[in-house]
Amino acid sequence: MLEKLVINGGKPLNGRVRVSSAKNAVLPIIAATMLASTPSRLVEVPHLEDVHTICEVISALGVKVTKDEANQEIRFDASEITATEAPYELVRRMRASFLVMGPLLARRREARISLPGGCAIGSRPIDLHLKAFEALGATIEMGDGYVLASAPEGLKGNQIYLDFPSVGATENVIMAASMAEGKTIIENAAEEPEIVDLVTYLNSMGADIRGAGTNVIRIQGVKELKGATHTVIPDRIEAGTYLIAAAMAGGDVYVENALSEHLKPVVAKLKEAGVTVQEDVDGIRVISDGNVKAVDIKTLPYPGFPTDMQAQFMAFTTIAKGTSTVMETVFENRFMHVDELKKMGAQIRIEERRAIVDGVPKLKGTEVRATDLRAGAALVCAGLAAEGVTKVTQLSHIDRGYDNLVGKLKGLGADIVRVDE
Ligand code: EPZ
């Protein structure tokens, strides 16, 4: 049944909240478990819809997945990959399912995957993935909504230049090249921390990969990878979302398990806006009276300002003193939250990839809908700071990427409940 969040805004947030493991690290890592001929174990796995979906995809390909929900552990036995076709209804549900193509090519030398649909934030093509697989010796055929990749003689290492530092393409190619014959060099690779975590896991399985976190990654292919135990890094976007929530609602919040190293641009912008931010080895503290100043942001591939924090930060600017500009350079249509924020009284106008936000003293609670994952998170942050009651619908988007959002916000003193629509 459909549910909605009901938020009674205007209350400051106080206390400690612990960040879960990173969605955008655990998804490629679960795909990578397919490369191992002996079992792997992931610990502290977050309860996310997307984790459930990617587990369904690899199970359909023959991986035995054993979940220990109580201990947040999952075991993966990929000794047998019995199928090479990812089911349409699963790939349609989550684009990250496409990350099984690299492992399938490495283990079975073929993969048939339905084209991942676009989504609210853009068309999200996969051309960079396919071009890179061809460079590794795969032949690519586009069928009726399917992509068929095959490399009967096995993949061969090569020099690959990514036209754009795509996170998914970098991850897919790393996984394929990890078991290719010879050496692969990826240039203009994505540098996100989630890629570093994927490579940490792969190297613990016996891979030989260097340079993760820089824009040149060197991979020496190996014949076999063995399963390993891995703890996924904390979710920097979940952490950043709680920083924004506290900065907007006001209060004193300590975000435990947040790595400030991974959030430099977000922390810098919050400080520029006049929010008190204190970083230590265990987490990040935000102290705010809700009075914040306008700032300009421009999203960029890591280490620039993360596109996944753009919607949340735009919500923040709607109640900042002065005029802010928000420029989105990574996705072509990631302003779906603008209309919903305007329903709450935000003053925003869009000029192509730039949004100009004139801060208002207060937002007003009303009914809004989550158009995508981070837009939903932005609307929750806005509802916490708004006067009156905000109702957020289309919660399936939020459930994909936030583990126990309501429980964690309640723990900080928010007046928020999840009810049937
Ligand atoms: C990953 O998506 C993340 N998802 C996204 O997080 C994140 O926004 C994005 O990286 C950028 O940081 C996961 O890791 C599961 P890209 P991905 O390939 O890999 C274009 C969230 O909210 N592009 O780096 O799909 C693409 O259209 C989600 O957690 C091509 O043109 O992102 C986009 O404009 C949303 N051709 C840009 O590159 C390609 O072959 C960045 O995409 C691939 C991408």
CSV table of N, CA and C and ligand atoms in Angstrom, one decimal, residues 23-24 27 95-96 121 124-129 164-168 192 307-308 330-332 334 373-374, ligand 1:
chain,number,residue,atom,x,y,z
A,23,LYS,N,25.3,3.2,-0.1
A,23,LYS,CA,24.5,2.5,-1.1
A,23,LYS,C,25.4,2.4,-2.4
A,24,ASN,N,26.0,3.5,-2.8
A,24,ASN,CA,26.7,3.5,-4.1
A,24,ASN,C,28.1,2.8,-4.1
A,27,LEU,N,26.4,-1.5,-3.9
A,27,LEU,CA,25.8,-2.0,-5.1
A,27,LEU,C,26.9,-2.6,-6.1
A,95,ARG,N,18.8,0.9,-12.4
A,95,ARG,CA,19.8,1.1,-13.4
A,95,ARG,C,21.1,0.4,-13.0
A,96,ALA,N,21.4,0.4,-11.7
A,96,ALA,CA,22.7,-0.1,-11.2
A,96,ALA,C,22.8,-1.6,-11.5
A,121,ILE,N,16.1,11.8,-13.5
A,121,ILE,CA,17.1,12.8,-13.6
A,121,ILE,C,17.8,12.8,-14.9
A,124,ARG,N,20.4,8.9,-19.0
A,124,ARG,CA,21.4,8.0,-18.4
A,124,ARG,C,21.8,6.9,-19.4
A,125,PRO,N,22.5,7.2,-20.5
A,125,PRO,CA,22.9,6.3,-21.5
A,125,PRO,C,24.0,5.4,-20.9
A,126,ILE,N,24.4,4.3,-21.7
A,126,ILE,CA,25.4,3.4,-21.2
A,126,ILE,C,26.5,3.3,-22.3
A,127,ASP,N,26.6,4.3,-23.2
A,127,ASP,CA,27.5,4.2,-24.3
A,127,ASP,C,29.0,4.1,-23.8
A,128,LEU,N,29.3,4.7,-22.7
A,128,LEU,CA,30.7,4.7,-22.3
A,128,LEU,C,31.1,3.3,-21.7
A,129,HIS,N,30.1,2.6,-21.1
A,129,HIS,CA,30.3,1.2,-20.7
A,129,HIS,C,30.6,0.4,-21.9
A,164,PHE,N,33.8,10.7,-20.4
A,164,PHE,CA,33.3,11.4,-19.2
A,164,PHE,C,33.7,10.5,-18.0
A,165,PRO,N,34.1,11.0,-16.9
A,165,PRO,CA,34.5,10.2,-15.7
A,165,PRO,C,33.2,9.5,-15.1
A,166,SER,N,32.6,8.6,-15.9
A,166,SER,CA,31.4,8.0,-15.4
A,166,SER,C,31.7,7.0,-14.3
A,167,VAL,N,31.0,7.1,-13.2
A,167,VAL,CA,31.2,6.2,-12.0
A,167,VAL,C,30.8,4.8,-12.4
A,168,GLY,N,29.7,4.6,-13.0
A,168,GLY,CA,29.3,3.2,-13.4
A,168,GLY,C,30.2,2.6,-14.4
A,192,GLU,N,35.6,8.7,-7.4
A,192,GLU,CA,34.7,8.6,-6.2
A,192,GLU,C,35.2,7.7,-5.1
A,307,THR,N,26.8,15.7,-7.1
A,307,THR,CA,25.5,15.9,-7.7
A,307,THR,C,24.4,15.3,-6.8
A,308,ASP,N,24.8,14.3,-6.1
A,308,ASP,CA,23.8,13.6,-5.2
A,308,ASP,C,23.4,14.4,-4.0
A,330,VAL,N,26.4,17.6,-14.0
A,330,VAL,CA,26.5,16.1,-14.2
A,330,VAL,C,25.4,15.5,-14.9
A,331,PHE,N,24.1,15.8,-14.5
A,331,PHE,CA,22.9,15.2,-15.1
A,331,PHE,C,22.2,16.3,-15.8
A,332,GLU,N,21.4,15.9,-16.9
A,332,GLU,CA,20.8,17.0,-17.7
A,332,GLU,C,19.4,17.4,-17.2
A,334,ARG,N,18.2,17.3,-13.5
A,334,ARG,CA,18.2,17.0,-12.0
A,334,ARG,C,17.6,18.2,-11.2
A,373,LEU,N,15.2,9.9,-5.7
A,373,LEU,CA,15.7,9.6,-4.4
A,373,LEU,C,16.2,10.8,-3.6
A,374,ARG,N,17.0,11.6,-4.3
A,374,ARG,CA,17.6,12.8,-3.5
A,374,ARG,C,16.6,13.9,-3.5
B,1,EPZ,C1,26.3,6.9,-10.1
B,1,EPZ,O1,25.4,6.7,-11.1
B,1,EPZ,C2,25.5,6.9,-8.8
B,1,EPZ,N1,24.7,5.6,-8.7
B,1,EPZ,C3,24.5,8.1,-8.9
B,1,EPZ,O2,23.8,8.2,-7.6
B,1,EPZ,C4,25.4,9.4,-9.0
B,1,EPZ,O3,24.5,10.5,-9.1
B,1,EPZ,C5,26.3,9.3,-10.2
B,1,EPZ,O4,27.1,8.1,-10.1
B,1,EPZ,C6,27.2,10.4,-10.4
B,1,EPZ,O5,28.0,10.6,-9.2
B,1,EPZ,C7,25.4,4.5,-8.2
B,1,EPZ,O6,26.5,4.5,-7.9
B,1,EPZ,C8,24.5,3.3,-8.1
B,1,EPZ,P1,27.6,8.3,-14.1
B,1,EPZ,P2,26.0,6.4,-12.6
B,1,EPZ,O7,27.8,7.1,-15.1
B,1,EPZ,O8,27.1,5.5,-12.6
B,1,EPZ,C9,26.5,10.3,-18.3
B,1,EPZ,C10,22.0,8.3,-6.2
B,1,EPZ,O9,21.2,9.3,-6.0
B,1,EPZ,N2,26.9,8.9,-18.9
B,1,EPZ,O10,28.7,8.8,-13.4
B,1,EPZ,O11,24.8,6.1,-13.5
B,1,EPZ,C11,25.2,10.2,-17.5
B,1,EPZ,O12,24.1,10.3,-18.4
B,1,EPZ,C12,22.4,8.0,-7.7
B,1,EPZ,O13,22.5,7.6,-5.4
B,1,EPZ,C13,26.9,8.8,-20.2
B,1,EPZ,O14,26.7,9.8,-21.0
B,1,EPZ,O15,26.5,7.9,-13.0
B,1,EPZ,C14,25.3,11.3,-16.5
B,1,EPZ,O16,24.9,12.5,-17.2
B,1,EPZ,C15,21.7,9.0,-8.6
B,1,EPZ,N3,27.2,7.6,-20.8
B,1,EPZ,C16,26.8,11.4,-16.2
B,1,EPZ,O17,27.5,10.6,-17.3
B,1,EPZ,C17,27.5,6.5,-20.0
B,1,EPZ,O18,27.8,5.4,-20.5
B,1,EPZ,C18,27.2,10.7,-14.9
B,1,EPZ,O19,26.8,9.4,-14.9
B,1,EPZ,C19,27.4,6.7,-18.6
B,1,EPZ,C20,27.1,7.9,-18.1
